[in-house]
Short mmCIF file of C-alpha atoms and ligand atoms in Angstrom, two decimals:
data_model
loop_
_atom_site.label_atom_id
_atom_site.label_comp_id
_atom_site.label_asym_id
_atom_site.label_seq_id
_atom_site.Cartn_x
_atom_site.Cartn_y
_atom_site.Cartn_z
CA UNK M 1 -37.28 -10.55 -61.89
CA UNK M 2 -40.94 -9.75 -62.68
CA UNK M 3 -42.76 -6.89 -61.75
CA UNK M 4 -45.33 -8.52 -59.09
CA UNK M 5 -44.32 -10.82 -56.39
CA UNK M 6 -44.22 -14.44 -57.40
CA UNK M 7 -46.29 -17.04 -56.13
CA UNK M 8 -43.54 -18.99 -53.43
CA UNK M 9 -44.72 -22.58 -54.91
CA UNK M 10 -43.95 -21.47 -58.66
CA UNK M 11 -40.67 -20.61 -57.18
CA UNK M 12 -40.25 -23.45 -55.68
CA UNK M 13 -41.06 -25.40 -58.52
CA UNK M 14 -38.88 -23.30 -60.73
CA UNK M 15 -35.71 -23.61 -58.54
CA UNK M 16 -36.30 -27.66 -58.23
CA UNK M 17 -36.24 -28.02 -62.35
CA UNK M 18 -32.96 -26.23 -62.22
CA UNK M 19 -31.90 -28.31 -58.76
CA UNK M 20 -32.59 -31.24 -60.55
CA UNK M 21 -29.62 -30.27 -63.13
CA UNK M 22 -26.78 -30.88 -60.52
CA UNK M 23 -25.20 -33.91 -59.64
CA UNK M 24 -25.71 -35.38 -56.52
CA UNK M 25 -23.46 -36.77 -54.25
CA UNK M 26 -25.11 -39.31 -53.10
CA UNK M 27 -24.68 -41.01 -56.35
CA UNK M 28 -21.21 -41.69 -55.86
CA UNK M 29 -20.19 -40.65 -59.17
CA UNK M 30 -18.77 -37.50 -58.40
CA UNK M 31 -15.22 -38.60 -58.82
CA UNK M 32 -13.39 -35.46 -58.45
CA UNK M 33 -14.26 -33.23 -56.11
CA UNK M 34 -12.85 -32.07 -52.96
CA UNK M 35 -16.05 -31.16 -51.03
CA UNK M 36 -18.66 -33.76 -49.97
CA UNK M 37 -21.83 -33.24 -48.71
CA UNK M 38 -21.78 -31.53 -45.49
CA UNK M 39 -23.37 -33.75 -42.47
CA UNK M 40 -27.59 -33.34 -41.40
CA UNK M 41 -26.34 -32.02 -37.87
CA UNK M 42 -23.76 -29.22 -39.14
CA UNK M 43 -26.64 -28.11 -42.26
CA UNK M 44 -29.38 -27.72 -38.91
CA UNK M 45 -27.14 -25.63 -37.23
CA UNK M 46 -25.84 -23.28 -39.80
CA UNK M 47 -29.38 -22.64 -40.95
CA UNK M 48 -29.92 -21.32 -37.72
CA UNK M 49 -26.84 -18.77 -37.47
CA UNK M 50 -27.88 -17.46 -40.80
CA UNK M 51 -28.30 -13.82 -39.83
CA UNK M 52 -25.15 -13.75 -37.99
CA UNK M 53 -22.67 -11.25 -39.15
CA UNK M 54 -19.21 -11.79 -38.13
CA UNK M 55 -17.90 -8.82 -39.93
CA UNK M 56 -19.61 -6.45 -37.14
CA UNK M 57 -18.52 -8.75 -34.10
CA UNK M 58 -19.08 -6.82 -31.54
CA UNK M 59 -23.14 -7.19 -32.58
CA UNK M 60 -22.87 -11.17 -32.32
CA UNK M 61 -20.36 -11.61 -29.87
CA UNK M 62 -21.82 -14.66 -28.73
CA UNK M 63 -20.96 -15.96 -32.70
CA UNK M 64 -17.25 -14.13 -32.81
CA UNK M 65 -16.61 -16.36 -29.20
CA UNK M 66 -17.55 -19.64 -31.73
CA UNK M 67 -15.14 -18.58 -34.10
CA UNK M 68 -12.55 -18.18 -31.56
CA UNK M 69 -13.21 -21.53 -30.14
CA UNK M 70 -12.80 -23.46 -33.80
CA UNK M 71 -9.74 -21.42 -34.58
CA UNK M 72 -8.30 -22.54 -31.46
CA UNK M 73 -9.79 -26.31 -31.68
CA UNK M 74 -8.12 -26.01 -35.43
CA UNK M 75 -4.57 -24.82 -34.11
CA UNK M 76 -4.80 -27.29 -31.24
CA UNK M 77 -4.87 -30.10 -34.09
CA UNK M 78 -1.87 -28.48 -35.61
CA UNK M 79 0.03 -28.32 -32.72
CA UNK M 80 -0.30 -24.76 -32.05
CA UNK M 81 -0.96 -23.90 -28.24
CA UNK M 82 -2.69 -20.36 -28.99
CA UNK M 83 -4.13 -19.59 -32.49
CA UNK M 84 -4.79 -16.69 -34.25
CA UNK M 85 -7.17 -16.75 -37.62
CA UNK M 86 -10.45 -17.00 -39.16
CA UNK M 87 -13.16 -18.95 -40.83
CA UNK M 88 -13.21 -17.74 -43.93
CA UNK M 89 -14.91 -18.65 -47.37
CA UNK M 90 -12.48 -21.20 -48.47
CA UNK M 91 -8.76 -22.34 -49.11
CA UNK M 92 -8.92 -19.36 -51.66
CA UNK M 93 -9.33 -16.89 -49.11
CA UNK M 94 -7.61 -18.34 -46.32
CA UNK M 95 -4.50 -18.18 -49.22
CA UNK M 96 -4.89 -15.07 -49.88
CA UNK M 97 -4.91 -13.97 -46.01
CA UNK M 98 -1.70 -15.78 -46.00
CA UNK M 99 0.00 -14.27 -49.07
CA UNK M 100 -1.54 -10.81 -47.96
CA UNK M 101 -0.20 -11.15 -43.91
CA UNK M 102 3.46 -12.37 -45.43
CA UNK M 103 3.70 -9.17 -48.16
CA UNK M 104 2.50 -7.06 -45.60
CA UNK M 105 4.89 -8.41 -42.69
CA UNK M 106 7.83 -8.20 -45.31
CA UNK M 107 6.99 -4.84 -46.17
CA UNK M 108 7.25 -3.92 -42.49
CA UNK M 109 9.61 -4.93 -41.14
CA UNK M 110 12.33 -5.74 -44.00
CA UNK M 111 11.05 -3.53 -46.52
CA UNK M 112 10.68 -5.63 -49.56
CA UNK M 113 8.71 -3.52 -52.01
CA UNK M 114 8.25 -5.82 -54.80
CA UNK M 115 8.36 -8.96 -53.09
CA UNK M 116 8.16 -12.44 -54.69
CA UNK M 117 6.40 -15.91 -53.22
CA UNK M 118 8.14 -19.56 -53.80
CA UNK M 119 5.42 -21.93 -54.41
CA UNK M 120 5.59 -25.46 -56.05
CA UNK M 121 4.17 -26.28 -59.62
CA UNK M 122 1.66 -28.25 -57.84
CA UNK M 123 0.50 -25.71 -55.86
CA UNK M 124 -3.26 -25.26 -55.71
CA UNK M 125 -4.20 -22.08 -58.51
CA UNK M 126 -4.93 -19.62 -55.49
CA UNK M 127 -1.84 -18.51 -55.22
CA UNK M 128 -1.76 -17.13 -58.55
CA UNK M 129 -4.44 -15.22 -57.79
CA UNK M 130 -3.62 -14.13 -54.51
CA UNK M 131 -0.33 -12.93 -56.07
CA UNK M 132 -1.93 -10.86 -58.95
CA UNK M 133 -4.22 -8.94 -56.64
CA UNK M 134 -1.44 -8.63 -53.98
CA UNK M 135 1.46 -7.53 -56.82
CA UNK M 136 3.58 -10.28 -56.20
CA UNK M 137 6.16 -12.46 -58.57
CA UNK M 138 5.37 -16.15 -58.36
CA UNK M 139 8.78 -17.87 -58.57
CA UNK M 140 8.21 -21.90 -59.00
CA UNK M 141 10.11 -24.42 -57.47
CA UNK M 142 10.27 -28.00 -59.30
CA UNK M 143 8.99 -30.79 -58.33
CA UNK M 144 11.21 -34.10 -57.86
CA UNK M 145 10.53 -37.58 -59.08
CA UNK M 146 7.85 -38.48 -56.74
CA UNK M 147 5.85 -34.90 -57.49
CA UNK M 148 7.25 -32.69 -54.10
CA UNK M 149 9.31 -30.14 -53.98
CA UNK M 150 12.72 -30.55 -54.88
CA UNK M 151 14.52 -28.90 -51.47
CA UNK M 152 17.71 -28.09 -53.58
CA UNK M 153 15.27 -26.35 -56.83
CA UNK M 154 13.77 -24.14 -53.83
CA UNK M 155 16.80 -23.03 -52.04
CA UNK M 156 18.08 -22.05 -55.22
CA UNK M 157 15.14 -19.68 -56.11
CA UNK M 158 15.28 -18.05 -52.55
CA UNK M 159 16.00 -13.82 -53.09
CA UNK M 160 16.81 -10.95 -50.61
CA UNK M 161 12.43 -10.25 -52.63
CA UNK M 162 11.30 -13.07 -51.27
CA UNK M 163 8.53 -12.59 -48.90
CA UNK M 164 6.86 -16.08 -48.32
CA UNK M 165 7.37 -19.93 -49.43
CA UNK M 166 4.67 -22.29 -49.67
CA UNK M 167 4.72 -26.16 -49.51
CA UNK M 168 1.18 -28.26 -50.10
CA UNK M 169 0.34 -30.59 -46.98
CA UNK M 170 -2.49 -32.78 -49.49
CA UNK M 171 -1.69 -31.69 -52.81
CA UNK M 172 -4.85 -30.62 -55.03
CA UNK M 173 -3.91 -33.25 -58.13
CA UNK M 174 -2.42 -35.96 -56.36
CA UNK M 175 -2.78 -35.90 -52.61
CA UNK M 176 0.95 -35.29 -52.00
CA UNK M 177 2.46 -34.26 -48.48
CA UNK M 178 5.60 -31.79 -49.59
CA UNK M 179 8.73 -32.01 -47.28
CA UNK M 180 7.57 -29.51 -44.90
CA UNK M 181 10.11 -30.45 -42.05
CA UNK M 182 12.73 -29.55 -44.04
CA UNK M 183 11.40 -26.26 -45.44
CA UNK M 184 10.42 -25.32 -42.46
CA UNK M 185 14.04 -25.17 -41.30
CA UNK M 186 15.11 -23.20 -44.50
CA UNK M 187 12.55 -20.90 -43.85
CA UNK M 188 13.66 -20.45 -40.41
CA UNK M 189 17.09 -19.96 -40.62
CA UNK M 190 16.36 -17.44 -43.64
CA UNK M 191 14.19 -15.33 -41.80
CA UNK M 192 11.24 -16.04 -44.63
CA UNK M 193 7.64 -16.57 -44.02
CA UNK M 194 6.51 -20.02 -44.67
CA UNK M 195 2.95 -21.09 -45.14
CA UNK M 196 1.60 -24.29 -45.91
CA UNK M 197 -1.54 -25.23 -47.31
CA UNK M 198 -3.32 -28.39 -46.04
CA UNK M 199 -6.87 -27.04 -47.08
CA UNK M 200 -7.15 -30.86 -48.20
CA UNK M 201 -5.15 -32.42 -45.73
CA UNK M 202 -5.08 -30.49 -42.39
CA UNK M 203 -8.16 -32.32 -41.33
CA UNK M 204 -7.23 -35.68 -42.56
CA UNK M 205 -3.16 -36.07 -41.48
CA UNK M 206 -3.21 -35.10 -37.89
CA UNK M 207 -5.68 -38.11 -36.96
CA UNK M 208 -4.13 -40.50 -39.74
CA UNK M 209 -0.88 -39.84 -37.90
CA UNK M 210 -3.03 -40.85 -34.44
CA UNK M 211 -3.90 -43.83 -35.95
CA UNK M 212 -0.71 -45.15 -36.86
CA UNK M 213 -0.05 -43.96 -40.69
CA UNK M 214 3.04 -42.79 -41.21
CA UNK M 215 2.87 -39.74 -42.35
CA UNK M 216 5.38 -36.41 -42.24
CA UNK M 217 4.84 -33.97 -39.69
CA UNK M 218 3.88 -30.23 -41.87
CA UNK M 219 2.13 -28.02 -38.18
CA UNK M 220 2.99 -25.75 -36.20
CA UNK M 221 5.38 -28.25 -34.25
CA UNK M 222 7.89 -27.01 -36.90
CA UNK M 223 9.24 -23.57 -35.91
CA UNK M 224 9.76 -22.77 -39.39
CA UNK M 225 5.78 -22.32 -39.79
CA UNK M 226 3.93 -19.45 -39.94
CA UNK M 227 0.33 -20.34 -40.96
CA UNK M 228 -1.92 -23.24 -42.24
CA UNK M 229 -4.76 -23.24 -44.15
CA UNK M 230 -6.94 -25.90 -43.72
CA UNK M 231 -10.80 -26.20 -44.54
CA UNK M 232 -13.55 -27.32 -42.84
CA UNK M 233 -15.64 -27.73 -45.86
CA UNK M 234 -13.47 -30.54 -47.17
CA UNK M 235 -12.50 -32.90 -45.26
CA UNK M 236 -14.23 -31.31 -41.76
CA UNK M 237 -17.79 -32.49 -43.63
CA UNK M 238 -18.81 -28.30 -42.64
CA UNK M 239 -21.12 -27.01 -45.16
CA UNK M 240 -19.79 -25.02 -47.71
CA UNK M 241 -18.41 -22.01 -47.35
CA UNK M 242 -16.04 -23.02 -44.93
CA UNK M 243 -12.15 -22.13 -44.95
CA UNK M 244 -9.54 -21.98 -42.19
CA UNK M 245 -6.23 -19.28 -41.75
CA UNK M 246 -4.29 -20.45 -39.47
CA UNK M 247 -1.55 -18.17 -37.76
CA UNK M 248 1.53 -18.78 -35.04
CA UNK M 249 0.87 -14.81 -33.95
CA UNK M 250 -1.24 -12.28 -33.68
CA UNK M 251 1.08 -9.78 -35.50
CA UNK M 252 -0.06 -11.94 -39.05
CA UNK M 253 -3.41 -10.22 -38.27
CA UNK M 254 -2.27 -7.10 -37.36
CA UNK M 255 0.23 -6.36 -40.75
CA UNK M 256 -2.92 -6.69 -42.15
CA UNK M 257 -5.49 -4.58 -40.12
CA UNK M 258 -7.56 -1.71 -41.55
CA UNK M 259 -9.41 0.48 -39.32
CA UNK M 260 -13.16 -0.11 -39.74
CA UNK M 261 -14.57 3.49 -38.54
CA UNK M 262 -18.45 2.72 -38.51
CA UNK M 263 -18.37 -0.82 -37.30
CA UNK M 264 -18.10 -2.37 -33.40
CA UNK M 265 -14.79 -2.86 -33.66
CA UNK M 266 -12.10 -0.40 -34.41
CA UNK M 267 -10.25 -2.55 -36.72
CA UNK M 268 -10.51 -5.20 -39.29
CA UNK M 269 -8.12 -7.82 -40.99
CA UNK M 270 -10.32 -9.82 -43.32
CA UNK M 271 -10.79 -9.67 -46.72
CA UNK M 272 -14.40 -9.83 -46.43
CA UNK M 273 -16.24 -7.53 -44.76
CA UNK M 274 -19.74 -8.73 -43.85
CA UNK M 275 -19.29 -12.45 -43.16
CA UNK M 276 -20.95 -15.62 -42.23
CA UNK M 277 -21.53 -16.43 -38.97
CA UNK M 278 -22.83 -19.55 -39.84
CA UNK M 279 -19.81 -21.21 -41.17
CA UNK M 280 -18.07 -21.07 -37.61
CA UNK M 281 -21.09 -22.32 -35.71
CA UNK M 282 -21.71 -25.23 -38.16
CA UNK M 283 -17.63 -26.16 -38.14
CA UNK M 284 -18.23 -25.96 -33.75
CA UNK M 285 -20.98 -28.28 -34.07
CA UNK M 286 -19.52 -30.49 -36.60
CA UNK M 287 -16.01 -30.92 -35.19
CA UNK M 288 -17.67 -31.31 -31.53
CA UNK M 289 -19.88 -33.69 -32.76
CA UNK M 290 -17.23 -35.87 -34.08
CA UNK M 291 -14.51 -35.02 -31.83
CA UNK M 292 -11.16 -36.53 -32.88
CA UNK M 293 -12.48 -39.77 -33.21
CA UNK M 294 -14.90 -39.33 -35.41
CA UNK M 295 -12.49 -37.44 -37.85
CA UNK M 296 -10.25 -40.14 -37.09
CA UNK M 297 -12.51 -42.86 -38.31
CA UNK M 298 -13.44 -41.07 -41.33
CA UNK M 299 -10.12 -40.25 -42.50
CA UNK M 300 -9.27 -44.15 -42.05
CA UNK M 301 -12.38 -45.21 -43.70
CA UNK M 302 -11.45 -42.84 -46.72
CA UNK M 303 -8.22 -44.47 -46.53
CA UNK M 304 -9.14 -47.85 -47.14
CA UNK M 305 -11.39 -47.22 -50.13
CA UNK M 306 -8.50 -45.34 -51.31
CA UNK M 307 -6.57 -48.47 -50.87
CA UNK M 308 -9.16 -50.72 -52.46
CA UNK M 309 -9.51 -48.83 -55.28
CA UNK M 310 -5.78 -48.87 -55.57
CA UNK M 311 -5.40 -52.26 -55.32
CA UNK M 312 -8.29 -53.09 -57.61
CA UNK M 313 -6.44 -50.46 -60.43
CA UNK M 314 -3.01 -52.44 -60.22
CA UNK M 315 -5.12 -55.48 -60.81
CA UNK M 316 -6.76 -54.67 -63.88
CA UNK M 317 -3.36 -53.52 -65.71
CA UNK M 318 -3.86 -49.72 -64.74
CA UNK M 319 -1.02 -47.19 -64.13
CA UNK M 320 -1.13 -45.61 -60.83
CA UNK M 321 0.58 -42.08 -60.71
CA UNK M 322 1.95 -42.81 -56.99
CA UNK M 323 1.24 -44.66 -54.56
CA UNK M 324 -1.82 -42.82 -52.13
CA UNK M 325 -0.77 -41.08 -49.26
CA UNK M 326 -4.64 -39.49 -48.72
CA UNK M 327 -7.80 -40.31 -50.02
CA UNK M 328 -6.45 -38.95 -53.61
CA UNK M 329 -5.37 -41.46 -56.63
CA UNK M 330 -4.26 -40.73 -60.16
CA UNK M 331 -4.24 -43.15 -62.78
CA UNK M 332 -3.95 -43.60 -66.80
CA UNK M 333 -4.91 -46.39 -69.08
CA UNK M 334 -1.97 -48.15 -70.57
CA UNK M 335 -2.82 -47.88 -74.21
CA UNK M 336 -5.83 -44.56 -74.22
CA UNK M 337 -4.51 -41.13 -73.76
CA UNK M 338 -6.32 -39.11 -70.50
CA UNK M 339 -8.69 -36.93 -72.56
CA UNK M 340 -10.34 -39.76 -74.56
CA UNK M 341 -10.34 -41.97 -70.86
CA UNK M 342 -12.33 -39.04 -69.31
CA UNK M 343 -14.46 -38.76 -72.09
CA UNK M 344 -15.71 -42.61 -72.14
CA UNK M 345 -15.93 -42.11 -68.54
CA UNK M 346 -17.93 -39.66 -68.81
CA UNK M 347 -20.35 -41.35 -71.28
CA UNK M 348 -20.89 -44.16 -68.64
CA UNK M 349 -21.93 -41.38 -66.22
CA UNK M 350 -19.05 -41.00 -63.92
CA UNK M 351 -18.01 -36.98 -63.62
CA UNK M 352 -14.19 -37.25 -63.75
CA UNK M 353 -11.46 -34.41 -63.22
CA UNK M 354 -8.17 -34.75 -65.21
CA UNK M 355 -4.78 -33.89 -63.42
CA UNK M 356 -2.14 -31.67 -65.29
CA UNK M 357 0.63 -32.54 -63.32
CA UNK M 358 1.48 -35.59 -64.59
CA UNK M 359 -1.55 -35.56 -67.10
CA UNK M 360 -3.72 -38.37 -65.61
CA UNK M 361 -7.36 -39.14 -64.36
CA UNK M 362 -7.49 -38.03 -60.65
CA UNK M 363 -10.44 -39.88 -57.94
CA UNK M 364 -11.01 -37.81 -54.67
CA UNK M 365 -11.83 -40.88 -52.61
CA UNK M 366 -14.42 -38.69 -50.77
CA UNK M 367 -17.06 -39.61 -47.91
CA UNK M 368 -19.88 -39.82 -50.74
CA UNK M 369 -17.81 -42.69 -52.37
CA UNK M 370 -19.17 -46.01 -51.18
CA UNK M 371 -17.49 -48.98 -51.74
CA UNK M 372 -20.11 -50.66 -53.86
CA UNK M 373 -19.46 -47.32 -56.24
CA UNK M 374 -15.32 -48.20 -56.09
CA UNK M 375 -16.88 -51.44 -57.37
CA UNK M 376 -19.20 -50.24 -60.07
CA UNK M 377 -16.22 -47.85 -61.02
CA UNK M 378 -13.87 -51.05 -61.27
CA UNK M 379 -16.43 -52.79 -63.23
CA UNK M 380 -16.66 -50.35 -65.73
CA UNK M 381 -12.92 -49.48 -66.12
CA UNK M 382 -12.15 -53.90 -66.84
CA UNK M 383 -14.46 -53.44 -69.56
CA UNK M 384 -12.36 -50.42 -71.26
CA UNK M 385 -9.70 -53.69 -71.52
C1 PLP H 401 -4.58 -27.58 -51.64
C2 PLP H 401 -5.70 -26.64 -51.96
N1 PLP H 401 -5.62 -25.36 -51.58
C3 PLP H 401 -6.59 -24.47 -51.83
C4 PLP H 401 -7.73 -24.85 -52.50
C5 PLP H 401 -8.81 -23.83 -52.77
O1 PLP H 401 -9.92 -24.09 -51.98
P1 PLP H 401 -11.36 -23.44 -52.29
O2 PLP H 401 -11.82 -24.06 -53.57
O3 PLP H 401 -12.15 -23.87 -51.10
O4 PLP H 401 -11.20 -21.99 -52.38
C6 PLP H 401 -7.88 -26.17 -52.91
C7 PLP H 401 -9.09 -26.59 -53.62
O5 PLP H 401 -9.25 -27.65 -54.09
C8 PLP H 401 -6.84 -27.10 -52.64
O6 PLP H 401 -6.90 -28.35 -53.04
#
């Protein structure tokens, strides 16, 4: 900082250099990320809930009423008739919420000290750090053939310490929907918390489902389920930061309430204290604007780039990890190993992320991803022949 006020156009000049450094999206080569850029109408209206403050709600009570109204338009997707939750930064948070209502609930009411979570080896890396702040044992369960959970390697892992499973509904590497309608009865009839993360999916599966695709069921239509995640910043097309908890009851959110002596309200079960208002008034806008068609004909769209890109892979001699069941594909060439394939990617321009699990080159067929990029990208990859 210097020590007299800047002229605003050097600023301005100074932070467009630096601008000028990131990618854009709209070049379609931004091959692995799960974000997008958010849409004109939802960037207008966040810019004008700015100074809200849901952490002090009884000050913008107008702005905690939006929030409501998206948690409940979010649990009515997922099948869930009243919903409890926030808007929160991200799937991050919205994890940790989840992790932190489960150790909390456990601790209450079956008094598990030093509890333990079940989550899959493709779960998303959250959860590893929800469980070191919260003091919790990860326990993995495998994965089968086809990269879910292996139901029998889960059961067997299952402990008078454990306090929550998790199962992936749009797995981070490869797009994967875990058997949820299965756990969900284990959890059930073991009296365990079960949370499932569709930060990816959750706005994506519910109106793929509508449209035909056949695609398990992983809401709250399963008993067995205690709370989603699932993030408006995404697939919703919010701006970022945008992250949904989603919970069955109100007691999640109460195992974890603090009181909150000098605010409005004499209580508070976040993890953040002062927090956007913003993000809940641009997800309103966003998800009213496109109401479940629109979502509906985006997640199709998605899906048949997805497709095309497939196809066109399988053409050219490529080896697809699985076949798609979102807008995610991972792929190797036959005869270059992954780290050398991302790096000639990268020379040609394209920004590629590399999946661990299997080791492979992994495209988030995301709204910035035209078709004529699919093409260029097609292009490029018959030439590495
Ligand atoms: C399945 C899943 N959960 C959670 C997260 C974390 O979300 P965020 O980066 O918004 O914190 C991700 C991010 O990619 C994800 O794919």
């Amino acid at each position: 900082m210097q020590d007299k006020p800047v002229d605003k156009d050097d600023i301005l000049k100074e932070l467009s250099e630096l601008h000028e450094l990131d990618y854009n999206y709209s070049d379609g080569r931004i091959l692995g990320s799960m974000c997008t850029e958010a849409h004109p109408f939802a960037k207008e209206v966040y810019c004008k809930f700015l100074d809200t403050n849901l952490g002090d709600p009884g000050l913008f009570k107008g702005t905690k009423r939006i929030e409501d109204e998206v948690i409940q338009s979010i649990g009515e997707i997922l099948s869930l008739d009243v919903a409890y939750g926030n808007i929160v930064t991200g799937g991050t948070e919205a994890n940790l919420m989840a992790i932190r209502a489960a150790r909390n609930h456990a601790r209450k009411y079956k008094g598990i000290v030093d509890g333990e979570i079940i989550i899959p080896e493709s779960a998303h890396f959250s959860f590893k750090k929800a469980a070191d702040m919260l003091n919790l044992k990860i326990v993995e369960a495998e994965l089968d053939e086809n990269y879910k959970i292996d139901v029998d390697s889960l059961k067997k892992v299952i402990s008078d310490k454990t306090v929550a499973i998790v199962a992936i509904a749009g797995t981070t590497e490869l797009g994967l929907i875990d058997p949820i309608e299965e756990i969900s009865k284990i959890a059930f009839d073991n009296n365990i918390y079960f949370h499932v993360d569709a930060a990816f999916g959750g706005f994506s599966i519910p109106f793929l489902k509508q449209r035909g695709y056949d695609l398990p069921t992983f809401d709250f239509s399963l008993p067995g389920v205690c709370s989603v995640t699932v993030d408006p910043h995404k697939m919703g097309l919010a701006p970022i930061p945008a992250g949904g908890i989603i919970f069955r009851k109100e007691e999640y959110l109460e195992v974890m309430a603090v009181d909150s002596p000098y605010l409005t309200v004499k209580t508070q079960s976040t993890i953040v204290g002062t927090r956007l208002g913003a993000s809940s008034a641009a997800t309103y806008a966003i998800m009213n604007y496109f109401g479940k068609e629109g979502y509906a004909d985006l997640a199709q769209d998605l899906m048949k780039n997805t497709q095309y890109l497939y196809d066109g892979l399988l053409e050219i001699g490529y080896d697809v990890i699985c076949k798609p069941e979102l807008n995610i594909l991972a792929f190797n060439h036959p005869d270059i190993e992954t780290n050398e394939f991302a790096e000639k990617l990268e020379k040609l321009g394209w920004k590629v992320s590399v999946a661990k699990c299997p080791v492979s080159i992994r495209v988030v067929l995301m709204n910035h991803i035209k078709k004529t990029h699919i093409k260029e990208l097609l292009e490029d990859l018959k030439d590495l022949f």
